[in-house]
Amino acid sequence: MISPACKIEVPERLTVSHEALIKNGLADRCVSVPVREATDADILLVHSEEYLEAVKKTPYMTLEDLKEFTLQYGDVYFHPNIYHCAKLAAGAALQLVDSVMTGKVRNGMALVRPPGHHSMSSAANGFCVFNNVAIAAQYAKQKYGLKRVLIVDWDVHHGQGVQYCFEDDPSVLYFSWHRYEHQKFWPQLRESDYDSVGKEKGAGFNINVPWNKVGMKNSDYLSVFCHVLLPVAYEFCPDLVLVCAGFDSAIGDPEGEMCASPDIFAHLTHLLMNLAGGKLCAVLEGGYNLTSLPQSVCQTVQTLLGDPAPRPANLDGPCESALESLHCVRSAHRQYWSCLKHAGIAVLSDHFSNEQRRQQCEQHDDRNLSIFRKTVLVQFSSKESEEQKCKYYIPVCLKKVIDASGFLQAVLGLLLPLGYEYDPSLVLLVRMPDSGVCDSVWQQLTGLLQGLWSVILSFQEGEKERVAPTASALLGDAAPSLGQLHSPLPEDVEVLERLRHRLQGDWKLLQTTGEFTT
Ligand code: X5A
Ligand code: ZN
């Protein structure tokens, strides 16, 4: 046999991943779903008839004809078997969607080759033949009548095939971060930048986060989740979450050259698991380092199974380049999402420097708030607090705590990043009887925090009926979907933006803008 045409997209990617799942006792804890071939009708949900017919002929071509056929596309290699494998890869994604949608399993991961997110309606590209995840999204919408599907693409490359497929479609929200380097990195497309937000009715439903430097770390990834993806995802309120799960965004990958550790995928997975009532299907895309790939796959699967995530190492805040991307994306999407409406605005109107804030805080620490040095208190209320604010005492004063969307935005953009940076050994959640926070929001909060940290819940007198739904969240049940929330109150979003800005000097993961703005 001839040497492999592609040096990195190799069969060992799947064998080492599967072996690692077995070795770590994870394979045994999973339900195996039998694979099927995607039908012509499935493939035609995304691809053109001409393209499908052309690919159908490849098993019968001579090697020479295959080489020639391959040349019309970019960075893709056709082997006589690839048509069969590509039908199985797409079919596996569809089997997973069926199993999740019918409740046979809660969530799952499809380990497939070839990958899919670069392939387009009429073109193979970037090792991809059929767009497995795009087909799965169309299939899920059609077969189960889903109104909204979220696609999270954490592969290090831009899934331009997915973008093209859904850019004018508001029913599919596509989020992708990708190595970009100001358009120097493959596939070097202008439309991979942050200002490609979607077209026509789909404007706002395509979110690109370009990485303009290599070496992005755990903090950079978590910042983008907390300050862009999660707030928008909760506002979007998907019926199903699909993940283009490429692990070339992990450390050691020859394509990505990023520095995130494999355990970050446990967190990315966890943070998505309370959306859509827990209905999440991850489908393998890239990942070419045969050491970090299986580790990342295991972290993802282990989290899908409900195990707590290991604490991520060195969260030292996002780098300057990541902050610049974060700022650009948030600004580009400000007009489409109410959670981003005030993005960057506090920067202009806040005249206190972080240094002044810090001094103010330290002075106060010396007096009656010294207890807060070892404890962070975040207090949600609708009353303006009389207490002096400092690094460790954070009153979040929302117009109405009752308002689920405002409360949720505070949890995602403030509490989560703060928690990640502070890394508490224990989280004590206290629900006051008159808080007005409803059960499903409380369940979301509990579900998000547990698995990251040890959580203890405290109930007040007369709150007995609150215990059961919370206990279910503690046991690992996905919180029920909150339904499509109305937009958070503009005043509340503004309050949160100001608060985040006040705390940015002390808590790096709360930053959303860098030095470049001043
Ligand atoms: C799925 C994926 C990468 C293609 C790189 C081509 N494709 N230079 O990671
Ligand atoms: Zn990739």
Coordinates of C-alpha atoms and ligand atoms in Angstrom, one line a residue:
M1 CA 0.0 0.0 0.0
I2 CA 1.1 3.5 -0.7
S3 CA 2.2 5.7 2.2
P4 CA -0.8 7.7 3.7
A5 CA -1.5 10.8 1.7
C6 CA -2.4 12.7 4.9
K7 CA 0.2 12.5 7.6
I8 CA -2.0 13.6 10.5
E9 CA -5.7 12.6 9.9
V10 CA -4.9 9.0 10.5
P11 CA -6.8 5.9 11.7
E12 CA -4.8 5.8 15.0
R13 CA -6.7 8.9 16.1
L14 CA -9.8 6.7 16.6
T15 CA -8.0 3.6 18.0
V16 CA -6.0 5.5 20.6
S17 CA -9.1 7.4 21.7
H18 CA -11.2 4.3 22.0
E19 CA -8.4 2.4 23.8
A20 CA -8.1 5.3 26.3
L21 CA -11.9 5.2 27.0
I22 CA -11.5 1.5 27.7
K23 CA -8.4 1.9 29.9
N24 CA -10.1 4.6 32.0
G25 CA -13.2 2.5 32.6
L26 CA -15.3 4.9 30.6
A27 CA -16.3 2.7 27.7
D28 CA -18.0 0.3 30.1
R29 CA -20.1 3.1 31.6
C30 CA -21.4 4.2 28.1
V31 CA -24.3 2.9 26.1
S32 CA -23.0 1.9 22.6
V33 CA -25.2 3.1 19.9
P34 CA -25.0 1.1 16.6
V35 CA -23.8 3.0 13.6
R36 CA -25.7 3.3 10.3
E37 CA -24.8 4.8 6.9
A38 CA -26.4 8.2 6.2
T39 CA -28.9 7.8 3.4
D40 CA -28.8 10.0 0.2
A41 CA -31.7 11.9 1.7
D42 CA -29.8 12.6 4.9
I43 CA -26.7 13.8 2.9
L44 CA -28.9 16.0 0.6
L45 CA -30.1 17.9 3.7
V46 CA -26.8 19.8 3.3
H47 CA -25.0 18.8 0.1
S48 CA -25.9 19.2 -3.6
E49 CA -26.9 16.3 -5.7
E50 CA -24.0 16.8 -8.1
Y51 CA -21.5 16.7 -5.3
L52 CA -23.1 13.5 -3.8
E53 CA -23.1 11.8 -7.2
A54 CA -19.4 12.7 -7.7
V55 CA -18.3 11.4 -4.3
K56 CA -20.3 8.2 -5.0
K57 CA -18.0 7.4 -7.9
T58 CA -14.8 7.6 -5.9
P59 CA -14.8 3.9 -4.7
Y60 CA -14.5 2.8 -8.3
M61 CA -11.8 5.3 -9.4
T62 CA -8.2 4.4 -10.0
L63 CA -5.7 5.9 -7.7
E64 CA -4.7 8.3 -10.4
D65 CA -8.3 9.4 -11.0
L66 CA -8.7 9.8 -7.3
K67 CA -5.7 12.1 -7.1
E68 CA -7.0 14.2 -9.9
F69 CA -10.5 14.3 -8.3
T70 CA -8.9 15.4 -5.0
L71 CA -7.1 18.3 -6.7
Q72 CA -10.3 20.3 -7.3
Y73 CA -10.7 20.7 -3.5
G74 CA -8.5 22.1 -0.7
D75 CA -6.5 20.0 1.8
V76 CA -8.5 16.8 1.4
Y77 CA -7.6 13.2 0.4
F78 CA -9.8 10.6 -1.2
H79 CA -9.2 7.0 -0.5
P80 CA -11.3 4.3 -2.2
N81 CA -13.0 3.6 1.2
I82 CA -13.7 7.2 2.2
Y83 CA -17.2 7.4 0.7
H84 CA -18.2 4.5 2.9
C85 CA -16.5 5.9 6.0
A86 CA -18.0 9.4 5.4
K87 CA -21.5 7.8 5.2
L88 CA -20.8 6.0 8.5
A89 CA -19.5 9.2 10.1
A90 CA -22.6 11.2 9.2
G91 CA -24.8 8.3 10.1
A92 CA -23.2 8.0 13.5
A93 CA -24.0 11.6 14.2
L94 CA -27.6 11.0 13.2
Q95 CA -27.9 7.8 15.4
L96 CA -26.6 9.9 18.3
V97 CA -29.2 12.6 17.6
D98 CA -31.9 10.0 17.5
S99 CA -30.8 8.3 20.8
V100 CA -30.7 11.7 22.6
M101 CA -33.9 13.0 21.1
T102 CA -35.9 9.9 22.0
G103 CA -34.4 9.8 25.5
K104 CA -32.5 6.5 25.0
V105 CA -29.5 8.3 26.3
R106 CA -29.1 11.7 28.0
N107 CA -26.2 12.9 25.8
G108 CA -23.3 11.4 23.9
M109 CA -20.2 11.5 21.8
A110 CA -19.7 10.1 18.3
L111 CA -16.1 9.2 17.5
V112 CA -15.9 9.4 13.8
R113 CA -13.6 9.9 10.8
P114 CA -13.5 11.6 8.4
P115 CA -14.4 14.9 10.2
G116 CA -17.0 17.2 8.7
H117 CA -17.1 20.9 9.6
H118 CA -15.0 22.1 6.6
S119 CA -17.1 20.4 3.9
M120 CA -19.5 22.6 1.9
S121 CA -22.6 22.0 -0.1
S122 CA -20.6 21.1 -3.2
A123 CA -17.1 20.7 -2.0
A124 CA -14.9 18.5 0.2
N125 CA -12.3 20.5 2.2
G126 CA -9.9 20.2 5.1
F127 CA -10.0 16.4 5.5
C128 CA -13.8 16.6 5.4
V129 CA -16.2 14.9 3.0
F130 CA -19.7 15.3 4.4
N131 CA -20.6 17.9 7.0
N132 CA -21.6 15.5 9.8
V133 CA -22.7 18.2 12.3
A134 CA -24.6 20.4 9.8
I135 CA -26.4 17.3 8.5
A136 CA -27.3 16.4 12.1
A137 CA -28.6 19.9 12.8
Q138 CA -30.9 19.8 9.7
Y139 CA -32.0 16.3 10.5
A140 CA -32.9 17.1 14.1
K141 CA -34.9 20.2 13.0
Q142 CA -36.8 18.2 10.4
K143 CA -37.4 15.0 12.2
Y144 CA -38.1 16.4 15.7
G145 CA -39.5 19.8 14.8
L146 CA -36.8 21.6 16.8
K147 CA -37.0 25.4 16.7
R148 CA -33.5 26.2 17.8
V149 CA -30.2 24.2 17.6
L150 CA -26.9 25.5 19.0
I151 CA -23.7 24.4 17.3
V152 CA -20.5 24.9 19.4
D153 CA -17.4 24.4 17.4
W154 CA -14.4 24.2 19.7
D155 CA -12.1 22.8 17.0
V156 CA -9.1 25.0 16.4
H157 CA -10.1 25.6 12.8
H158 CA -13.0 27.6 11.5
G159 CA -15.8 25.3 10.4
Q160 CA -16.6 27.5 7.4
G161 CA -18.8 24.7 5.9
V162 CA -21.1 25.0 8.9
Q163 CA -21.1 28.8 8.7
Y164 CA -22.0 28.8 5.0
C165 CA -24.8 26.2 5.7
F166 CA -26.6 28.3 8.3
E167 CA -25.5 31.9 7.9
D168 CA -28.9 33.1 6.9
D169 CA -30.8 30.7 9.2
P170 CA -31.8 32.1 12.7
S171 CA -32.9 28.6 13.9
V172 CA -29.2 27.5 14.1
L173 CA -26.8 29.5 16.2
Y174 CA -23.2 28.7 15.1
F175 CA -20.3 29.5 17.4
S176 CA -16.7 28.9 16.4
W177 CA -13.4 30.0 17.8
H178 CA -10.4 29.4 15.6
R179 CA -6.8 30.1 15.0
Y180 CA -6.8 33.1 12.6
E181 CA -3.7 35.2 13.0
H182 CA -5.3 38.0 11.1
Q183 CA -6.2 35.8 8.2
K184 CA -2.7 34.2 7.9
F185 CA -3.8 30.8 9.1
W186 CA -5.7 28.2 7.0
P187 CA -8.3 28.4 5.5
Q188 CA -7.3 32.1 5.4
L189 CA -10.9 33.4 4.9
R190 CA -12.0 37.0 5.4
E191 CA -15.3 35.6 6.5
S192 CA -13.8 33.8 9.5
D193 CA -13.4 37.1 11.3
Y194 CA -15.6 38.4 14.2
D195 CA -17.5 40.7 11.9
S196 CA -19.2 37.8 10.0
V197 CA -22.2 37.7 12.2
G198 CA -24.7 36.0 9.8
K199 CA -26.8 37.3 7.0
E200 CA -30.4 38.6 6.6
K201 CA -32.7 36.8 9.1
G202 CA -29.7 35.0 10.4
A203 CA -27.8 38.2 11.4
G204 CA -26.5 37.6 15.0
F205 CA -26.7 33.9 14.7
N206 CA -23.1 33.3 13.5
I207 CA -20.4 34.0 16.1
N208 CA -16.7 33.9 15.2
V209 CA -14.0 34.3 17.7
P210 CA -10.7 34.7 15.9
W211 CA -7.5 33.8 17.8
N212 CA -4.9 36.1 16.4
K213 CA -2.0 34.5 18.3
V214 CA -1.1 30.9 19.0
G215 CA -0.6 29.7 22.6
M216 CA -4.1 30.4 23.9
K217 CA -4.6 28.9 27.3
N218 CA -7.4 27.7 29.6
S219 CA -8.1 31.2 30.8
D220 CA -8.7 32.4 27.2
Y221 CA -11.1 29.6 26.5
L222 CA -13.0 30.1 29.7
S223 CA -13.3 33.8 29.3
V224 CA -14.9 33.5 25.9
F225 CA -17.3 30.9 27.3
C226 CA -18.3 33.1 30.2
H227 CA -18.5 36.4 28.4
V228 CA -19.7 35.5 24.9
L229 CA -20.9 32.0 24.3
L230 CA -22.8 31.2 27.5
P231 CA -24.8 34.4 27.9
V232 CA -25.8 34.3 24.2
A233 CA -26.6 30.6 24.4
Y234 CA -28.9 31.0 27.4
E235 CA -30.6 33.9 25.7
F236 CA -31.0 31.8 22.5
C237 CA -32.4 28.9 24.5
P238 CA -31.6 25.9 22.2
D239 CA -33.7 22.7 22.1
L240 CA -30.5 20.7 21.3
V241 CA -26.7 21.4 21.6
L242 CA -24.4 19.9 19.0
V243 CA -20.6 20.2 19.5
C244 CA -18.1 20.1 16.7
A245 CA -15.7 18.5 19.1
G246 CA -12.2 19.0 17.6
F247 CA -9.3 18.6 20.0
D248 CA -6.7 20.3 17.9
S249 CA -7.4 23.2 20.2
A250 CA -5.5 21.3 23.0
I251 CA -1.8 21.6 23.9
G252 CA 0.6 19.8 21.7
D253 CA -1.4 19.8 18.6
P254 CA 0.7 20.4 15.4
E255 CA -2.2 22.3 13.7
G256 CA -3.4 24.5 16.6
E257 CA -0.3 25.3 18.5
M258 CA -2.5 26.3 21.5
C259 CA -1.7 25.6 25.1
A260 CA -5.0 24.6 26.7
S261 CA -4.8 21.5 28.8
P262 CA -7.0 18.4 28.0
D263 CA -9.0 18.9 31.2
I264 CA -10.4 22.2 29.9
F265 CA -12.7 20.1 27.8
A266 CA -14.3 18.8 31.0
H267 CA -15.2 22.4 31.8
L268 CA -16.4 23.4 28.3
T269 CA -18.6 20.2 28.3
H270 CA -19.9 20.9 31.8
L271 CA -20.8 24.5 31.0
L272 CA -22.9 23.3 28.0
M273 CA -24.6 20.5 29.8
N274 CA -27.4 22.5 31.4
L275 CA -28.6 23.9 28.2
A276 CA -31.4 22.3 26.2
G277 CA -32.4 20.1 29.2
G278 CA -29.0 18.4 28.9
K279 CA -29.5 17.2 25.3
L280 CA -26.0 17.4 24.0
C281 CA -24.4 15.5 21.1
A282 CA -20.6 15.9 20.6
V283 CA -19.1 14.8 17.3
L284 CA -15.4 14.4 16.8
E285 CA -13.8 16.8 14.3
G286 CA -10.0 17.4 14.4
G287 CA -7.3 16.6 17.0
Y288 CA -3.9 15.3 15.8
N289 CA -1.7 14.9 18.8
L290 CA -2.0 11.2 19.7
T291 CA -1.3 12.0 23.3
S292 CA -3.5 15.0 24.0
L293 CA -6.4 13.8 21.7
P294 CA -7.3 10.7 23.8
Q295 CA -6.9 12.6 27.0
S296 CA -9.3 15.3 25.8
V297 CA -11.8 12.7 24.5
C298 CA -11.7 11.0 28.0
Q299 CA -12.3 14.4 29.7
T300 CA -15.3 15.1 27.5
V301 CA -16.9 11.7 27.9
Q302 CA -16.2 11.5 31.6
T303 CA -18.0 14.8 32.1
L304 CA -20.9 13.7 29.8
L305 CA -21.2 10.7 32.2
G306 CA -21.7 13.2 35.1
D307 CA -18.3 13.0 36.9
P308 CA -17.1 16.3 38.4
A309 CA -14.5 18.2 36.4
P310 CA -10.9 18.4 37.7
R311 CA -9.9 21.9 38.6
P312 CA -8.2 23.6 35.7
A313 CA -4.6 24.6 36.2
N314 CA -3.2 28.2 36.1
L315 CA -6.2 30.4 35.4
D316 CA -4.1 33.6 35.2
G317 CA -6.5 35.6 33.2
P318 CA -6.9 36.0 29.4
C319 CA -4.0 37.3 27.4
E320 CA -4.1 40.7 25.7
S321 CA -4.7 39.3 22.2
A322 CA -7.6 37.2 23.5
L323 CA -9.1 40.2 25.3
E324 CA -8.9 42.1 22.0
S325 CA -10.9 39.4 20.2
L326 CA -13.3 39.2 23.1
H327 CA -14.0 42.9 22.9
C328 CA -14.4 42.8 19.1
V329 CA -16.9 39.9 19.2
R330 CA -18.9 41.4 22.0
S331 CA -19.1 44.7 20.2
A332 CA -20.0 43.1 16.9
H333 CA -22.9 41.2 18.5
R334 CA -24.1 44.0 20.8
Q335 CA -27.0 44.9 18.5
Y336 CA -28.3 41.3 18.3
W337 CA -28.2 40.1 21.9
S338 CA -29.5 41.9 24.9
C339 CA -27.0 40.3 27.2
L340 CA -24.3 42.2 25.3
K341 CA -26.2 45.4 24.9
H342 CA -24.0 47.3 27.2
A343 CA -20.7 45.5 26.4
G344 CA -17.9 48.0 26.8
I345 CA -20.1 50.9 27.8
A346 CA -19.1 51.0 31.4
V347 CA -15.5 51.5 30.3
L348 CA -16.4 54.9 28.9
S349 CA -18.4 56.2 31.9
D350 CA -16.5 54.9 34.8
H351 CA -14.1 57.5 36.1
F352 CA -12.6 55.5 39.0
S353 CA -9.3 53.8 38.1
N354 CA -8.8 50.2 39.2
E355 CA -6.0 51.4 41.4
Q356 CA -8.3 53.8 43.3
R357 CA -10.8 51.0 43.7
R358 CA -8.1 48.7 45.1
Q359 CA -7.0 51.2 47.7
Q360 CA -10.6 51.9 48.7
C361 CA -11.1 48.2 49.1
E362 CA -7.9 47.6 51.1
Q363 CA -8.7 50.4 53.5
H364 CA -12.1 48.8 54.1
D365 CA -10.6 45.4 54.6
D366 CA -8.7 46.6 57.5
R367 CA -11.9 47.5 59.3
N368 CA -14.9 45.3 59.6
L369 CA -14.7 43.2 56.5
S370 CA -11.5 41.3 57.3
I371 CA -13.5 38.0 57.3
F372 CA -14.0 38.4 53.6
R373 CA -10.3 37.9 52.9
K374 CA -10.7 34.1 53.1
T375 CA -14.3 34.2 51.8
V376 CA -15.9 35.7 48.8
L377 CA -19.5 36.8 49.4
V378 CA -21.6 37.4 46.3
Q379 CA -25.0 38.7 47.4
F380 CA -27.9 39.0 45.0
S381 CA -30.6 41.4 46.0
S382 CA -32.9 44.1 44.8
K383 CA -31.8 46.6 47.4
E384 CA -28.7 48.8 47.0
S385 CA -26.3 47.6 49.6
E386 CA -25.1 50.1 52.3
E387 CA -22.0 48.1 52.9
Q388 CA -18.7 49.2 51.4
K389 CA -17.9 47.1 48.3
C390 CA -14.5 45.5 48.1
K391 CA -12.8 42.6 46.3
Y392 CA -14.3 40.0 48.5
Y393 CA -17.7 41.4 49.1
I394 CA -19.8 41.7 46.0
P395 CA -23.3 42.9 46.2
V396 CA -25.2 42.3 42.9
C397 CA -28.1 44.7 43.0
L398 CA -30.6 43.8 40.3
K399 CA -33.8 45.6 39.7
K400 CA -35.7 42.4 40.2
V401 CA -33.9 39.3 41.4
I402 CA -37.1 37.5 40.3
D403 CA -36.1 38.3 36.7
A404 CA -34.6 35.0 35.6
S405 CA -32.7 36.4 32.6
G406 CA -30.9 39.1 34.6
F407 CA -30.0 36.7 37.4
L408 CA -28.7 34.2 34.9
Q409 CA -26.6 36.8 33.2
A410 CA -25.1 37.6 36.6
V411 CA -24.3 34.0 37.2
L412 CA -22.6 33.4 33.8
G413 CA -20.7 36.7 33.4
L414 CA -19.8 37.3 37.1
L415 CA -20.2 34.4 39.4
L416 CA -18.7 31.7 37.1
P417 CA -15.5 33.6 36.2
L418 CA -15.1 34.8 39.7
G419 CA -15.5 31.2 41.0
Y420 CA -12.9 29.9 38.5
E421 CA -10.4 32.5 39.5
Y422 CA -11.0 32.3 43.3
D423 CA -11.2 28.5 43.2
P424 CA -13.2 27.9 46.4
S425 CA -12.9 24.7 48.4
L426 CA -16.6 25.1 49.2
V427 CA -19.5 26.9 47.8
L428 CA -22.4 27.7 50.2
L429 CA -25.6 28.6 48.4
V430 CA -28.1 30.3 50.5
R431 CA -31.6 30.9 49.2
M432 CA -33.5 33.4 51.1
P433 CA -37.3 32.8 51.4
D434 CA -38.2 36.1 49.9
S435 CA -35.6 35.9 47.1
G436 CA -38.2 35.3 44.4
V437 CA -35.7 33.2 42.4
C438 CA -37.8 30.5 40.9
D439 CA -37.0 26.7 41.1
S440 CA -35.8 26.3 37.6
V441 CA -33.3 29.2 37.8
W442 CA -32.1 27.8 41.1
Q443 CA -31.7 24.4 39.5
Q444 CA -29.6 26.0 36.7
L445 CA -27.4 27.7 39.3
T446 CA -27.0 24.5 41.3
G447 CA -26.3 22.5 38.2
L448 CA -23.7 24.9 36.9
L449 CA -21.8 25.2 40.1
Q450 CA -21.8 21.6 41.2
G451 CA -19.4 19.5 39.3
L452 CA -17.0 22.5 39.4
W453 CA -16.9 22.9 43.2
S454 CA -18.3 21.3 46.3
V455 CA -21.7 22.8 46.9
I456 CA -23.6 23.0 50.1
L457 CA -27.2 24.3 50.0
S458 CA -28.8 26.1 52.8
F459 CA -32.6 26.5 53.0
Q460 CA -34.5 28.8 55.3
E461 CA -37.5 27.9 57.3
G462 CA -40.6 27.4 55.1
E463 CA -38.6 26.4 52.0
K464 CA -39.1 22.7 52.3
E465 CA -40.8 22.3 48.9
R466 CA -37.7 23.8 47.3
V467 CA -35.5 20.9 48.4
A468 CA -36.6 18.2 45.8
P469 CA -35.8 20.1 42.6
T470 CA -32.5 21.3 44.0
A471 CA -31.6 17.8 45.1
S472 CA -32.2 16.5 41.6
A473 CA -29.7 19.1 40.3
L474 CA -27.2 18.0 42.9
L475 CA -27.6 14.4 41.8
G476 CA -26.6 15.4 38.3
D477 CA -29.9 15.7 36.5
A478 CA -29.7 18.4 33.9
A479 CA -31.7 21.4 34.9
P480 CA -34.9 21.8 32.9
S481 CA -34.7 24.4 30.1
L482 CA -35.8 27.8 31.3
G483 CA -37.7 28.3 28.1
Q484 CA -37.1 31.3 26.0
L485 CA -36.5 34.1 28.4
H486 CA -37.4 37.7 27.7
S487 CA -34.4 39.9 27.3
P488 CA -32.7 40.8 30.5
L489 CA -33.7 44.3 31.7
P490 CA -31.3 46.9 30.2
E491 CA -30.8 48.4 33.6
D492 CA -29.7 45.1 35.0
V493 CA -27.3 44.4 32.2
E494 CA -25.8 47.8 32.8
V495 CA -25.5 47.3 36.5
L496 CA -23.6 44.0 35.8
E497 CA -21.3 45.6 33.3
R498 CA -20.4 48.3 35.8
L499 CA -19.9 45.8 38.5
R500 CA -17.7 43.7 36.3
H501 CA -15.7 46.8 35.4
R502 CA -15.2 47.7 39.0
L503 CA -13.9 44.3 39.8
Q504 CA -11.7 43.8 36.7
G505 CA -8.6 45.0 38.4
D506 CA -8.8 42.4 41.1
W507 CA -10.3 39.5 39.1
K508 CA -8.7 39.0 35.8
L509 CA -11.3 36.5 34.5
L510 CA -13.8 39.4 34.7
Q511 CA -12.0 41.3 32.0
T512 CA -13.5 41.8 28.6
T513 CA -11.4 44.6 27.3
G514 CA -7.6 45.0 27.4
E515 CA -5.2 47.9 27.4
F516 CA -5.8 48.5 23.7
T517 CA -9.0 50.4 24.4
T518 CA -7.4 53.2 26.3
Ligands
X5A1 C1 -11.2 18.9 10.8 C2 -9.8 19.6 10.8 C3 -8.1 20.5 9.5 C4 -7.6 20.7 8.1 C5 -6.3 21.4 8.0 C6 -5.8 21.6 6.6 N1 -9.3 19.9 9.6 N2 -4.6 22.3 6.6 O1 -9.2 19.8 11.8
ZN2 ZN -9.5 21.3 13.2

